[in-house]
Short mmCIF file of C-alpha atoms in Angstrom, two decimals:
data_model
loop_
_atom_site.label_atom_id
_atom_site.label_comp_id
_atom_site.label_asym_id
_atom_site.label_seq_id
_atom_site.Cartn_x
_atom_site.Cartn_y
_atom_site.Cartn_z
CA MET A 1 14.73 14.68 -0.06
CA ALA A 2 15.56 13.41 3.60
CA GLU A 3 17.20 10.01 4.08
CA LYS A 4 14.98 7.47 5.54
CA ARG A 5 15.75 6.22 8.99
CA ASP A 6 16.19 2.72 9.95
CA TYR A 7 12.79 1.00 10.21
CA TYR A 8 13.80 -0.70 13.42
CA GLU A 9 15.15 2.60 14.93
CA VAL A 10 11.64 4.17 13.80
CA LEU A 11 9.66 1.46 15.83
CA GLU A 12 12.35 1.53 18.57
CA VAL A 13 12.87 -2.24 18.51
CA SER A 14 15.86 -4.44 18.04
CA ARG A 15 16.65 -6.14 14.78
CA ASP A 16 15.71 -9.48 16.06
CA ALA A 17 12.34 -8.18 17.56
CA THR A 18 9.70 -10.66 17.24
CA ASP A 19 6.40 -10.02 15.18
CA GLU A 20 4.46 -9.60 18.65
CA GLU A 21 7.24 -7.02 19.87
CA ILE A 22 6.95 -5.14 16.78
CA LYS A 23 3.26 -4.89 16.75
CA LYS A 24 3.13 -3.73 20.31
CA ALA A 25 5.86 -0.99 19.50
CA TYR A 26 3.73 0.19 16.50
CA LYS A 27 0.64 0.28 18.76
CA ARG A 28 2.32 2.59 21.23
CA LEU A 29 3.99 4.89 18.91
CA ALA A 30 0.78 5.21 16.62
CA LYS A 31 -1.42 6.03 19.51
CA LYS A 32 1.28 8.75 20.63
CA TYR A 33 1.73 10.55 17.46
CA HIS A 34 -1.84 10.04 15.79
CA PRO A 35 -2.95 13.09 14.19
CA ASP A 36 -6.19 13.14 16.13
CA VAL A 37 -4.27 13.38 19.32
CA ASN A 38 -1.99 16.03 17.89
CA PRO A 39 -4.18 18.32 15.89
CA GLY A 40 -2.17 20.78 13.70
CA ASN A 41 1.21 19.12 14.87
CA GLU A 42 3.13 18.77 11.65
CA GLU A 43 6.01 16.95 13.29
CA ALA A 44 3.82 14.23 14.75
CA GLU A 45 2.01 13.82 11.46
CA SER A 46 5.35 13.29 9.87
CA LYS A 47 6.44 10.75 12.55
CA PHE A 48 2.97 8.98 12.29
CA LYS A 49 3.52 8.39 8.59
CA GLU A 50 7.02 7.13 9.16
CA ILE A 51 5.77 4.77 11.80
CA ASN A 52 3.25 3.36 9.62
CA GLU A 53 5.64 2.85 6.51
CA ALA A 54 8.23 1.11 8.95
CA TYR A 55 5.38 -1.16 10.23
CA SER A 56 3.94 -2.02 6.63
CA VAL A 57 7.40 -3.53 5.89
CA LEU A 58 8.45 -5.03 9.22
CA SER A 59 5.10 -7.03 9.79
CA ASP A 60 5.37 -8.43 6.39
CA LYS A 61 7.60 -11.43 6.55
CA ASN A 62 8.87 -11.23 2.91
CA ALA A 63 9.08 -7.36 2.89
CA ARG A 64 11.02 -7.68 6.14
CA GLN A 65 13.32 -10.36 4.76
CA LYS A 66 14.10 -7.91 1.76
CA TYR A 67 14.79 -5.03 4.09
CA ASP A 68 17.11 -6.90 6.33
CA MET A 69 19.06 -8.07 3.09
CA TYR A 70 19.01 -4.85 1.12
CA GLY A 71 17.85 -1.96 3.37
CA HIS A 72 15.17 0.49 1.87
CA ALA A 73 16.04 -0.72 -1.40
CA GLY A 74 14.65 -4.13 -0.74
CA PRO A 75 10.96 -3.42 -0.25
CA ASP A 76 11.04 -0.48 -2.56
CA GLN A 77 12.72 -2.26 -5.33
CA THR A 78 13.78 1.23 -6.85
CA SER A 79 17.50 1.10 -6.73
CA GLY A 80 20.68 -1.17 -6.23
CA PHE A 81 20.13 -5.09 -6.16
CA GLY A 82 17.03 -4.78 -3.88
CA GLY A 83 14.67 -6.13 -6.98
CA PHE A 84 16.74 -9.44 -7.52
CA GLY A 85 14.36 -11.18 -4.95
CA ASP A 86 11.56 -11.21 -7.45
CA PHE A 87 13.59 -11.70 -10.61
CA GLY A 88 14.05 -15.16 -12.33
CA PHE A 89 17.70 -16.53 -12.79
CA GLY A 90 17.13 -15.55 -16.64
CA ASP A 91 16.53 -12.00 -15.68
CA ILE A 92 19.65 -11.95 -13.26
CA PHE A 93 21.73 -13.43 -16.10
CA ASP A 94 20.56 -10.78 -18.60
CA THR A 95 21.18 -8.06 -16.25
CA PHE A 96 24.67 -8.88 -15.72
CA PHE A 97 25.55 -9.82 -19.39
CA GLY A 98 23.79 -6.77 -21.21
CA GLY A 99 20.11 -7.82 -21.32
CA SER A 100 17.24 -5.56 -20.64
CA THR A 101 15.15 -5.96 -17.60
CA PHE A 102 11.73 -4.66 -16.98
CA TYR A 103 10.33 -4.03 -13.74
CA SER A 104 7.51 -2.28 -12.26
CA ASN A 105 7.12 0.26 -9.14
CA VAL A 106 3.55 1.60 -9.59
CA ARG A 107 1.02 2.60 -7.07
CA ARG A 108 -2.16 1.50 -8.72
CA LYS A 109 -4.75 4.02 -9.55
CA GLY A 110 -7.72 1.94 -8.69
CA PRO A 111 -9.86 2.12 -5.33
CA GLN A 112 -7.80 2.24 -2.10
CA LYS A 113 -8.99 0.97 1.25
CA GLY A 114 -9.68 3.60 3.99
CA ALA A 115 -7.41 3.64 7.02
CA ASP A 116 -8.64 2.44 10.45
CA LEU A 117 -9.34 4.42 13.19
CA GLN A 118 -8.73 3.77 16.75
CA TYR A 119 -10.58 4.92 20.12
CA SER A 120 -9.75 4.54 23.49
CA LEU A 121 -12.78 3.80 25.73
CA GLU A 122 -12.99 3.83 29.40
CA LEU A 123 -15.58 1.94 31.23
CA THR A 124 -16.70 1.41 34.80
CA PHE A 125 -16.54 -2.08 36.43
CA GLU A 126 -20.12 -2.45 36.05
CA GLU A 127 -20.21 -1.44 32.32
CA ALA A 128 -17.50 -3.92 31.45
CA ALA A 129 -19.18 -6.73 33.58
CA PHE A 130 -22.74 -6.35 32.31
CA GLY A 131 -22.29 -4.54 28.98
CA THR A 132 -23.61 -1.21 27.75
CA GLU A 133 -23.95 1.12 24.90
CA LYS A 134 -21.84 4.29 24.33
CA GLU A 135 -21.81 7.16 21.98
CA ILE A 136 -18.52 8.55 21.07
CA SER A 137 -17.20 11.40 18.98
CA ILE A 138 -14.22 10.85 16.71
CA MET A 139 -12.72 12.92 13.95
CA LYS A 140 -12.74 11.33 10.41
CA ASP A 141 -12.95 12.30 6.84
CA THR A 142 -16.23 12.58 4.95
CA VAL A 143 -17.25 13.26 1.46
CA CYS A 144 -17.16 17.00 0.65
CA SER A 145 -20.64 17.99 -0.32
CA SER A 146 -19.38 20.99 -2.45
CA CYS A 147 -17.64 18.85 -4.96
CA ASN A 148 -19.28 15.35 -4.31
CA GLY A 149 -15.66 13.93 -3.56
CA THR A 150 -13.97 14.81 -6.83
CA GLY A 151 -11.81 17.37 -5.25
CA ALA A 152 -12.36 19.98 -8.09
CA LYS A 153 -14.40 23.04 -7.59
CA ALA A 154 -17.90 22.83 -8.22
CA GLY A 155 -18.93 23.30 -11.99
CA THR A 156 -15.36 21.73 -13.00
CA LYS A 157 -13.96 18.29 -13.09
CA PRO A 158 -10.52 16.66 -13.14
CA SER A 159 -8.78 16.50 -16.50
CA ARG A 160 -6.79 13.83 -18.01
CA CYS A 161 -3.03 13.99 -16.95
CA LYS A 162 -1.18 15.03 -19.97
CA HIS A 163 2.24 13.78 -18.68
CA CYS A 164 1.07 10.05 -18.52
CA ASN A 165 -1.80 10.45 -20.90
CA GLY A 166 -4.28 9.30 -18.16
CA THR A 167 -2.57 6.09 -17.42
CA GLY A 168 -1.17 7.00 -14.02
CA GLN A 169 2.16 5.49 -14.85
CA ILE A 170 5.37 6.51 -16.94
CA ASN A 171 8.12 4.19 -18.48
CA VAL A 172 11.71 5.15 -17.64
CA ARG A 173 14.82 3.64 -19.25
CA GLN A 174 18.14 3.58 -17.10
CA ASN A 175 21.45 2.61 -18.74
CA THR A 176 23.88 1.14 -16.10
CA LEU A 177 27.05 -0.82 -16.01
CA LEU A 178 25.02 -4.07 -15.53
CA GLY A 179 22.83 -3.10 -18.69
CA SER A 180 19.73 -1.39 -19.70
CA PHE A 181 16.86 -1.29 -17.30
CA MET A 182 13.21 -0.38 -18.24
CA SER A 183 10.96 0.38 -15.26
CA VAL A 184 7.38 1.51 -14.75
CA ARG A 185 6.91 4.15 -12.11
CA THR A 186 4.03 6.08 -10.83
CA CYS A 187 3.25 9.16 -12.54
CA ASP A 188 4.82 12.11 -10.37
CA VAL A 189 2.23 14.52 -11.75
CA CYS A 190 -0.78 12.87 -11.11
CA GLU A 191 0.43 10.52 -8.44
CA GLY A 192 -0.84 7.56 -10.32
CA THR A 193 -4.39 8.75 -10.47
CA GLY A 194 -4.27 9.49 -14.33
CA GLU A 195 -6.10 12.97 -13.45
CA VAL A 196 -4.93 16.35 -12.50
CA ILE A 197 -7.15 18.96 -10.61
CA GLU A 198 -6.48 22.29 -12.15
CA ASP A 199 -9.12 24.15 -10.21
CA PRO A 200 -9.31 22.62 -6.61
CA CYS A 201 -12.40 22.77 -4.34
CA PRO A 202 -11.81 25.48 -1.86
CA ASP A 203 -13.84 23.68 0.82
CA CYS A 204 -12.06 20.28 1.05
CA ASN A 205 -8.88 18.51 0.71
CA GLN A 206 -8.79 16.20 -2.22
CA GLY A 207 -12.53 15.62 -1.96
CA PHE A 208 -12.75 14.99 1.84
CA VAL A 209 -13.55 17.20 4.77
CA ARG A 210 -12.42 16.41 8.28
CA LYS A 211 -15.49 16.52 10.72
CA LYS A 212 -16.38 15.22 14.13
CA THR A 213 -18.68 12.24 13.86
CA LYS A 214 -20.69 10.44 16.50
CA ILE A 215 -20.65 6.56 16.55
CA ASN A 216 -22.86 4.34 18.75
CA ILE A 217 -20.96 1.47 20.35
CA LYS A 218 -22.46 -1.65 21.87
CA VAL A 219 -20.00 -2.91 24.52
CA PRO A 220 -20.69 -6.83 25.25
CA ALA A 221 -20.70 -8.14 28.90
CA GLY A 222 -17.56 -9.33 30.36
CA ILE A 223 -15.15 -7.28 27.99
CA ASP A 224 -11.68 -7.45 29.46
CA ASP A 225 -9.19 -4.63 29.78
CA GLY A 226 -7.21 -3.74 26.62
CA GLN A 227 -9.93 -5.79 24.39
CA THR A 228 -10.31 -4.53 20.92
CA LEU A 229 -13.88 -4.16 19.42
CA THR A 230 -13.88 -3.90 15.57
CA LEU A 231 -16.80 -1.70 13.82
CA ARG A 232 -17.01 -2.60 10.23
CA GLY A 233 -17.53 0.49 7.94
CA GLU A 234 -16.69 3.13 10.48
CA GLY A 235 -13.02 3.94 9.54
CA GLN A 236 -11.71 6.61 7.05
CA PRO A 237 -13.46 6.37 3.74
CA GLY A 238 -11.53 4.77 0.87
CA ARG A 239 -10.09 6.80 -2.09
CA ARG A 240 -11.52 6.69 -5.60
#
């Protein structure tokens, strides 16, 4: 597994960058490496994921503080001393003197919110001044009609994961010089869903297909250059 790059390096900002500077850097890089702008470019897709991961940490005050103190182990709480920020004094005492500490690093298998989509729209001076309606075409995921979003081939369905018995998580005990640690982690077989697709649908990717979708946009009069319009329910579909 490749070593993670420094999040500040990923977003091309200094370690004392303000929240606004981090946000601007993220928007600039996300637009540059977005999959819709670089179709079929695996390197761009990888950088886009890396950019999103870095922003999710540096844009969160608590997560950024942990990252500045402990590096990648801070926000992840998967190694080293990164998890101490969430432990009580009793837990720390037990850890150093032979106690057993239990902590969780689990991606929940419940519903997940779909990602936002971004689109840059060019307007004439008259359209911006007096308002207009526009129809745009944008690539987005839609539920596969062949499997109805299950991701399994028609006539079949996902089965319960035997590795985690359908819970989506596994218990792991680690013995260290500081004591015994029991952690709950996301099942690496089903990735936290509790289900395994043994016979995938040949027409989609995990229940979704990428299609060009047309969306109507009402642009209000007097809109400024660089202003953002939010369209509820027009982003990527949520999972599960």
